[in-house]
mmCIF file of C-alpha atoms in Angstrom:
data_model
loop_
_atom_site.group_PDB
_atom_site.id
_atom_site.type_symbol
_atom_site.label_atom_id
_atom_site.label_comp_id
_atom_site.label_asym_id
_atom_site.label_seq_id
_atom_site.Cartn_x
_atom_site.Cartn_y
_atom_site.Cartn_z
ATOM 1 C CA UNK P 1 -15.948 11.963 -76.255
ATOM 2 C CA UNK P 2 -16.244 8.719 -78.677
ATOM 3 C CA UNK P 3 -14.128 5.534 -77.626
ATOM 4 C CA UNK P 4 -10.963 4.734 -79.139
ATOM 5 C CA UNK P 5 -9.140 1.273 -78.663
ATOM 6 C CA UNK P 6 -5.737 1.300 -76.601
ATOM 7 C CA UNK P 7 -2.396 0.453 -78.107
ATOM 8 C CA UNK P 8 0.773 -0.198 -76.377
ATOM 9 C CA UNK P 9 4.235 1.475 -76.366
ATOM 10 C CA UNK P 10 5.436 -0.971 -78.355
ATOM 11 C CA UNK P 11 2.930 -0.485 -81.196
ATOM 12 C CA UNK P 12 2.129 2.179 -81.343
ATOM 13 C CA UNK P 13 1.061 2.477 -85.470
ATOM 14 C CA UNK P 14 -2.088 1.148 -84.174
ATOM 15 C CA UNK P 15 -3.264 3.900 -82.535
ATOM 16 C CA UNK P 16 -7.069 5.157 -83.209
ATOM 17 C CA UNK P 17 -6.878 8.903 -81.410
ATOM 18 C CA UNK P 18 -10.112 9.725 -79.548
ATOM 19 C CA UNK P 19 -10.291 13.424 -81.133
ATOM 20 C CA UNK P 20 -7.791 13.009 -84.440
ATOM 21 C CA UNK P 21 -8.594 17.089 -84.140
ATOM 22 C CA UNK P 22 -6.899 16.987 -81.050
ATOM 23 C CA UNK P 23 -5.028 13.517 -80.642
ATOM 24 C CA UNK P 24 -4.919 12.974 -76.813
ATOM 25 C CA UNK P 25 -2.770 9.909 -75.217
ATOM 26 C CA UNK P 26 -1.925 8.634 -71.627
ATOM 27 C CA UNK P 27 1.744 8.012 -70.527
ATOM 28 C CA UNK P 28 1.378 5.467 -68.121
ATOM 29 C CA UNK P 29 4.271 5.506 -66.174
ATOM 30 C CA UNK P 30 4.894 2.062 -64.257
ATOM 31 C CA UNK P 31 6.833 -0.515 -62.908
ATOM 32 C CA UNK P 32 6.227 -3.915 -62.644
ATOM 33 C CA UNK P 33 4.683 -5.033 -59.498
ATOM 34 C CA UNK P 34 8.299 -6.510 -58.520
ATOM 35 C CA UNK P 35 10.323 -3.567 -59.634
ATOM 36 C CA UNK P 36 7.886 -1.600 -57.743
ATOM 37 C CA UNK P 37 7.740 -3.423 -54.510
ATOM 38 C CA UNK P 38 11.010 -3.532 -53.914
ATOM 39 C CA UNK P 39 10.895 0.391 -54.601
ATOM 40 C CA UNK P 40 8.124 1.062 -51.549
ATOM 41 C CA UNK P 41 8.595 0.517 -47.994
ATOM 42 C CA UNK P 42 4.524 -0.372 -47.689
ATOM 43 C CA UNK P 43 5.207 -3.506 -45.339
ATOM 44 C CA UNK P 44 9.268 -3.677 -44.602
ATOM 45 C CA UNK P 45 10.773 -6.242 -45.477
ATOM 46 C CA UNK P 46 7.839 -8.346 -46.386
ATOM 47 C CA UNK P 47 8.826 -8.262 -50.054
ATOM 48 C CA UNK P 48 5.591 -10.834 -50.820
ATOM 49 C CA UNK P 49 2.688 -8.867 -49.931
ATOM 50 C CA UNK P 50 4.430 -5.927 -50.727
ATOM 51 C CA UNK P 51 4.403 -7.371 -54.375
ATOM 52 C CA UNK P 52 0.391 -7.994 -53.905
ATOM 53 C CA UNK P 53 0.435 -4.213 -53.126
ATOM 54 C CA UNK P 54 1.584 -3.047 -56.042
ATOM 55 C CA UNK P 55 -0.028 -5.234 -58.302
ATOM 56 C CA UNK P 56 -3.116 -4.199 -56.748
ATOM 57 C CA UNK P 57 -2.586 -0.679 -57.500
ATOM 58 C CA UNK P 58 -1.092 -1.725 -60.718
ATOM 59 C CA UNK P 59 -4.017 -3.011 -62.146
ATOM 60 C CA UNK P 60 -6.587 -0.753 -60.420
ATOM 61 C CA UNK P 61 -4.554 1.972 -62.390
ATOM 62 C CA UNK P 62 -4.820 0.547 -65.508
ATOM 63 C CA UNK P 63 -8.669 -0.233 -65.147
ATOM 64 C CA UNK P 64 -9.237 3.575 -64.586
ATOM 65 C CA UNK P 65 -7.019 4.473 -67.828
ATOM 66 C CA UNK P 66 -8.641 2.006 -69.738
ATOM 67 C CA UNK P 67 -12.086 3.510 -68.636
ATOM 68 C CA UNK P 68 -10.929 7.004 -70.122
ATOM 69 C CA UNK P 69 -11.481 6.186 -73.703
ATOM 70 C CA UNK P 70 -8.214 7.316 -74.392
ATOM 71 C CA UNK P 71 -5.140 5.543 -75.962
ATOM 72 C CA UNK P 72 -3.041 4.558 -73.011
ATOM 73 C CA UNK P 73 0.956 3.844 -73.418
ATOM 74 C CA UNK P 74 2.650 1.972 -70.395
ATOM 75 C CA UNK P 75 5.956 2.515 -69.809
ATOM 76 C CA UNK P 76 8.119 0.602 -67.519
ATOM 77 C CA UNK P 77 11.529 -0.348 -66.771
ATOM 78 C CA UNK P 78 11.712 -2.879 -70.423
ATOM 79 C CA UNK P 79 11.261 -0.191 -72.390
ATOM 80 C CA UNK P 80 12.317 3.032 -71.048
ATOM 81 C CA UNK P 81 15.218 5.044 -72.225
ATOM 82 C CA UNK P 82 17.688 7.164 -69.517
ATOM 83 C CA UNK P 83 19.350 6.829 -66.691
ATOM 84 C CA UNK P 84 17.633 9.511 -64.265
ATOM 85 C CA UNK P 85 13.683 9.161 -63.600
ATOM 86 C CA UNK P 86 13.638 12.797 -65.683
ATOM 87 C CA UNK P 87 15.096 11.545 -68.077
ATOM 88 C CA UNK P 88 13.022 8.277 -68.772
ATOM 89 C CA UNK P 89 10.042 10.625 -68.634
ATOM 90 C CA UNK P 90 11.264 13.232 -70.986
ATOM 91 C CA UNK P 91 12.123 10.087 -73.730
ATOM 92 C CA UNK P 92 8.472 9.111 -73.016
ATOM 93 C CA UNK P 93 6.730 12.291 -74.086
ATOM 94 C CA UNK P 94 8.836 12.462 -77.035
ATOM 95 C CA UNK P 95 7.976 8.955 -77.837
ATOM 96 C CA UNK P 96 4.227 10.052 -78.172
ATOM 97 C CA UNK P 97 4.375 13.258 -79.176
ATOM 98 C CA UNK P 98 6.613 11.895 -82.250
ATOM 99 C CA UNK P 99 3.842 9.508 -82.716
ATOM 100 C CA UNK P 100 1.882 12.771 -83.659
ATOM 101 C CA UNK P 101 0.045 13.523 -80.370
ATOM 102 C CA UNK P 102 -0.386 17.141 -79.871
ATOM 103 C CA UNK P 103 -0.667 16.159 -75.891
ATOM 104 C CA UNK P 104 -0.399 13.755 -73.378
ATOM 105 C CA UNK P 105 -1.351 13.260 -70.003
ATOM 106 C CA UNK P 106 0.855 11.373 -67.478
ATOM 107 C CA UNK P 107 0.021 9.218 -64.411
ATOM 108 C CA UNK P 108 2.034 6.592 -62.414
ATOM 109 C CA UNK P 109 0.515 3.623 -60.636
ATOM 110 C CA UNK P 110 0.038 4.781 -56.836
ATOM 111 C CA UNK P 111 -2.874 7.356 -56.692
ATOM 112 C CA UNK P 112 -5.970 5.718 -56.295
ATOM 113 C CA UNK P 113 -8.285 8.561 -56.570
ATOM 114 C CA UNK P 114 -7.054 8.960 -59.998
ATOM 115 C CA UNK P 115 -10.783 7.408 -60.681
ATOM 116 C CA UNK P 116 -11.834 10.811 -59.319
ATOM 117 C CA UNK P 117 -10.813 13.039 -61.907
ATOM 118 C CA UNK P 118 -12.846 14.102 -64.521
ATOM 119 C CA UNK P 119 -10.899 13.234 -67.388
ATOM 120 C CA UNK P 120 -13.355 13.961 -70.139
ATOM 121 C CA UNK P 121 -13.011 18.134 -68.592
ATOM 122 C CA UNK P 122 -8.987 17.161 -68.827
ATOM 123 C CA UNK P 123 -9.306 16.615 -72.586
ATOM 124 C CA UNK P 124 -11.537 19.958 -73.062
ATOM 125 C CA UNK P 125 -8.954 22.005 -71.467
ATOM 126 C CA UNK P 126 -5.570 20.297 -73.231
ATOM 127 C CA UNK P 127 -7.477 20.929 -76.771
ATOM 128 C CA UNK P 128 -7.934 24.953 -75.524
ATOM 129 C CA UNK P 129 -4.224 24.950 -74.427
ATOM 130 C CA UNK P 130 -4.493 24.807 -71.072
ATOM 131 C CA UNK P 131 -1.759 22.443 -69.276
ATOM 132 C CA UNK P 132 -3.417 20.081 -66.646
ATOM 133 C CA UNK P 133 -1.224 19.334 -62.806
ATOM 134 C CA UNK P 134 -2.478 17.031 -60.189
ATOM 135 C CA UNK P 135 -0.906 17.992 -57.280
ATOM 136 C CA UNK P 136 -0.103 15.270 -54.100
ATOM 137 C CA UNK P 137 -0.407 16.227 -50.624
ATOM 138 C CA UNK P 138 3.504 16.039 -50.232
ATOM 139 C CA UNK P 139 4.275 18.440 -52.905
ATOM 140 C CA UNK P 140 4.965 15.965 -55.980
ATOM 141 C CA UNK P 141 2.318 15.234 -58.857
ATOM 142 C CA UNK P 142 0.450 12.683 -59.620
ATOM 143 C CA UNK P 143 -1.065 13.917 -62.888
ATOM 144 C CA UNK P 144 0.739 15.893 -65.778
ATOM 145 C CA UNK P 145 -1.128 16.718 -68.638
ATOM 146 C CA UNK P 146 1.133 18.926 -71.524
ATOM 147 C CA UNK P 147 0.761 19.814 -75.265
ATOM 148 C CA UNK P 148 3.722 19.275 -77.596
ATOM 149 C CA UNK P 149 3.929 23.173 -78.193
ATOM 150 C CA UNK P 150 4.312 23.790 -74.199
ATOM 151 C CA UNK P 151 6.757 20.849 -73.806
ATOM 152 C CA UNK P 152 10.138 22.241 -73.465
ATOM 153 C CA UNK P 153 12.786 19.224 -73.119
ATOM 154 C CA UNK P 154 15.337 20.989 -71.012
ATOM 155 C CA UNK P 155 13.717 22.502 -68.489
ATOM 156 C CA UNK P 156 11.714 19.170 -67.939
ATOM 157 C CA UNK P 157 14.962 17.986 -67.043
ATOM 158 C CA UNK P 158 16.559 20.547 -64.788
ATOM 159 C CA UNK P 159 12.811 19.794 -62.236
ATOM 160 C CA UNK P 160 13.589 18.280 -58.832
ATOM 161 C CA UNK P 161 11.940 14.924 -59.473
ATOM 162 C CA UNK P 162 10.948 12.388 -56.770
ATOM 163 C CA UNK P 163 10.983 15.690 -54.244
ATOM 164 C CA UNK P 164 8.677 17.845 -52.177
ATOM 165 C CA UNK P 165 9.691 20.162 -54.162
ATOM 166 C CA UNK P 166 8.461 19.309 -57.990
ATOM 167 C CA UNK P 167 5.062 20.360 -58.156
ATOM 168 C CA UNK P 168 5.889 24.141 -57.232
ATOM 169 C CA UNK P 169 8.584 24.182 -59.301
ATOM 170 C CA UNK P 170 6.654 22.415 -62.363
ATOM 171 C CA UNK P 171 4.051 25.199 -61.984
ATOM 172 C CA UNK P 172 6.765 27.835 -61.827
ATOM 173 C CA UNK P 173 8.550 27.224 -65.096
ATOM 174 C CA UNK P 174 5.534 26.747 -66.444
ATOM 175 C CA UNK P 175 3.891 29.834 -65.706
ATOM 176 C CA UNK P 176 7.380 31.499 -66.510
ATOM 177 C CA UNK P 177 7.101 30.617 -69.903
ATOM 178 C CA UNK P 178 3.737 32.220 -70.319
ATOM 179 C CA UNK P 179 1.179 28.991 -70.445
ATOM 180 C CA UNK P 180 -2.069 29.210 -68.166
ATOM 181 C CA UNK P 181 -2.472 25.944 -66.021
ATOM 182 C CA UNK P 182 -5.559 24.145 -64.470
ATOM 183 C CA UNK P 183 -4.547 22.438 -61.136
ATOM 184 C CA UNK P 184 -6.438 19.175 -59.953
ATOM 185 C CA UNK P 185 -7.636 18.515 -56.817
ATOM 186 C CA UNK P 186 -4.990 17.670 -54.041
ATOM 187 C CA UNK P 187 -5.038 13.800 -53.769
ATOM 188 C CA UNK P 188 -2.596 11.426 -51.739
ATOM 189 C CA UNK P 189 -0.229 8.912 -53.484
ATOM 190 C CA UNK P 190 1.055 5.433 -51.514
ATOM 191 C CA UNK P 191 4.419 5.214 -50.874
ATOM 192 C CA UNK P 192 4.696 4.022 -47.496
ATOM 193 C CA UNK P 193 2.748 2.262 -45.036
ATOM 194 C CA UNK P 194 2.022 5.968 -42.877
ATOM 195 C CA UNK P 195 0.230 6.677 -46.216
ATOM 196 C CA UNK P 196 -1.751 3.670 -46.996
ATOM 197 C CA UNK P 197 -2.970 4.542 -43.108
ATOM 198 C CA UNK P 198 -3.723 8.159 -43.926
ATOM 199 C CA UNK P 199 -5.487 6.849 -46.774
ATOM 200 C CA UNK P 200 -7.664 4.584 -44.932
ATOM 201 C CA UNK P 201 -9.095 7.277 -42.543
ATOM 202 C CA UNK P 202 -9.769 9.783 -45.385
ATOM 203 C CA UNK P 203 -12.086 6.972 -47.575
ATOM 204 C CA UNK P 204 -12.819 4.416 -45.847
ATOM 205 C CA UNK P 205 -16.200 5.405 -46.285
ATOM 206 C CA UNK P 206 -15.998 3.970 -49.787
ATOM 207 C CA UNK P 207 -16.829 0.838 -51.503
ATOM 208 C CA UNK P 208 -13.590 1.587 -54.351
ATOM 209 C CA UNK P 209 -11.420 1.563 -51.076
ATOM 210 C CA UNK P 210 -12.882 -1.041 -49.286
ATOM 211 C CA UNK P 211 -13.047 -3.611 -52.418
ATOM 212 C CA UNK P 212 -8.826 -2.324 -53.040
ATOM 213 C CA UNK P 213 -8.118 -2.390 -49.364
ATOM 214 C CA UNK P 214 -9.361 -6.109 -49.255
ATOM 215 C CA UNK P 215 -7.293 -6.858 -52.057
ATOM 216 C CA UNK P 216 -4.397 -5.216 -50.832
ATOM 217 C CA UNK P 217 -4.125 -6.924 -47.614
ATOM 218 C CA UNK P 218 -6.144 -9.479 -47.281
ATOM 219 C CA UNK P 219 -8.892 -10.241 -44.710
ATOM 220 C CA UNK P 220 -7.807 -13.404 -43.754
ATOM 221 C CA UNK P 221 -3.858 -13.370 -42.644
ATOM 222 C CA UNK P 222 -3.248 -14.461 -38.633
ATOM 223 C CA UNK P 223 -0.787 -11.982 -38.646
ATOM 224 C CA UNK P 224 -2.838 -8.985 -36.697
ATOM 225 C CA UNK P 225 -0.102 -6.395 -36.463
ATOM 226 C CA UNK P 226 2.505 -4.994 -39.301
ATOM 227 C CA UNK P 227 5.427 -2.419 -38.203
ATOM 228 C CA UNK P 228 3.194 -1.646 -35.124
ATOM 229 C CA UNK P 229 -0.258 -1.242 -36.664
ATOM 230 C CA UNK P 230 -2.784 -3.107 -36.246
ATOM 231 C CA UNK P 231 -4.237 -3.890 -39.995
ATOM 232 C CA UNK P 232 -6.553 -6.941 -39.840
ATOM 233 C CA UNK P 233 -9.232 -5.912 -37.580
ATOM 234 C CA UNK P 234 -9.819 -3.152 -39.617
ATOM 235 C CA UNK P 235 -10.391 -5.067 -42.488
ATOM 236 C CA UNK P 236 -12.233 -7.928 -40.699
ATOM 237 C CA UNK P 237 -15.027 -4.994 -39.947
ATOM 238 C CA UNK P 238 -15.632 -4.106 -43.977
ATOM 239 C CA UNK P 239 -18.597 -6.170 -45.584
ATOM 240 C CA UNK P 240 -18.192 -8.140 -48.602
ATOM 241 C CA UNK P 241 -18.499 -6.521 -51.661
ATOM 242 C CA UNK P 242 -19.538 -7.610 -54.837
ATOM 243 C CA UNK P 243 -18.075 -6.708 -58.687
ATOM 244 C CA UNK P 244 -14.094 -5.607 -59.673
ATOM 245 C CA UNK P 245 -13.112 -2.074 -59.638
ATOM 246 C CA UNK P 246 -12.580 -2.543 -63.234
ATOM 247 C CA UNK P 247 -15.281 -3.096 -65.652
ATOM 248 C CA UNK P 248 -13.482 -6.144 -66.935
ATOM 249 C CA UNK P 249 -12.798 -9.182 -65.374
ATOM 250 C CA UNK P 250 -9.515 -9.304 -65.863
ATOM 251 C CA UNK P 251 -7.556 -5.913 -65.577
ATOM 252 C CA UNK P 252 -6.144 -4.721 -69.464
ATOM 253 C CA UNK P 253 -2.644 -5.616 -70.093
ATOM 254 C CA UNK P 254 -0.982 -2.214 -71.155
ATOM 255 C CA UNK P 255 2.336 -2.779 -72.159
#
């Protein structure tokens, strides 16, 4: 798959499509690290390094978009359209699909394995017809990938988002109207501290984590314990590692 330059929302005339066969973008689907923090419960009421959180994951998001090839729209809270979180998403695909996309693939910003998924095998399957999920462990989705011809407005809007309850009855409409779906592996998104925990134990084992865990919380705060777990001498036990997640040195500003 060749390499196409990104473009954001706002511009998007400047597109270059990977595959202009097959013209293949990513909705990135974000807040702003503020917006965001005060949207998670990672660390209470500790509204700072919450913030650090998210811009951690933020920008460790957008290095693993920007890594696809593909053209990556972020939308966040200045320019989405709706009232409802279905609704702001359903405005968003039909931003790019009117844009002439014939499908798109959307992610938010609080999966970290999302540098696990083999995106160039996503791309193969949306140009066959297939429709991509990416289920979480609770029952939501972290990854949608749809064509324009699958994409049916109103029953995007009548899903149970932000519940247990979406991915099975994503799949269900979808299979209802007759498409054939390829489901992702099962991965874990961050919404609370319990996850970030859960997290930890299931990868500490590697260097991506330990280099995002680091930046997430910091090695070197006195404070040892945070809503009764103890965080720091965890951390304190990880080695230094060397390089960014992303291949940049500065994450890519995708607005």
């Amino acid at each position: 798959m060749s390499t196409s330059g990104h473009a954001s929302a706002d511009a998007p005339p400047n597109i270059v499509p990977v595959d202009v066969r097959f013209p293949i973008a990513i909705l990135y689907f974000s807040r702003n690290a503020r917006q965001e923090a005060t949207a998670k419960s990672w660390l209470g009421h500790r509204s700072s390094r919450n913030e650090t959180i998210a811009k951690a994951l933020i920008d460790r998001t957008a290095c693993t978009l920007q890594a696809t090839g593909l053209p990556v729209f972020r939308f966040h809270e200045g320019n989405q359209q709706g009232e409802t979180f279905g609704e702001k998403l359903v405005h968003a695909y039909q931003a790019l699909f009117e844009q002439g996309f014939e499908a798109v693939i959307s992610v938010g910003n609080d999966t970290p394995d999302l540098d696990q998924v083999d995106w160039d095998q996503i791309a193969e399957r949306l140009a066959r017809g297939e429709l991509i999920i990416g289920p979480t462990v609770r029952g939501g989705t972290y990854l949608m990938g749809l064509t324009q011809s699958a994409f049916d407005a109103e029953q995007f809007l009548e899903l149970p988002w932000q519940s247990r309850h979406l991915c099975e009855a994503l799949v269900t409409s979808l299979h209802e109207a007759g498409h054939f779906l390829h489901e992702l592996p099962h991965f874990r998104d961050l919404n609370s501290l319990q996850d970030l925990f859960r997290y930890i134990r299931e990868h500490v084992q590697r260097d991506s984590t330990r280099r995002l865990l680091h930046r997430l919380l910091g090695s070197s705060a006195t404070d040892t314990r945070v809503s009764g777990f103890r965080i720091w001498p965890i951390l304190l036990t990880f080695p230094p590692f060397r390089g960014p997640p992303c291949p940049h040195s500065q994450p890519p500003k995708l607005q």
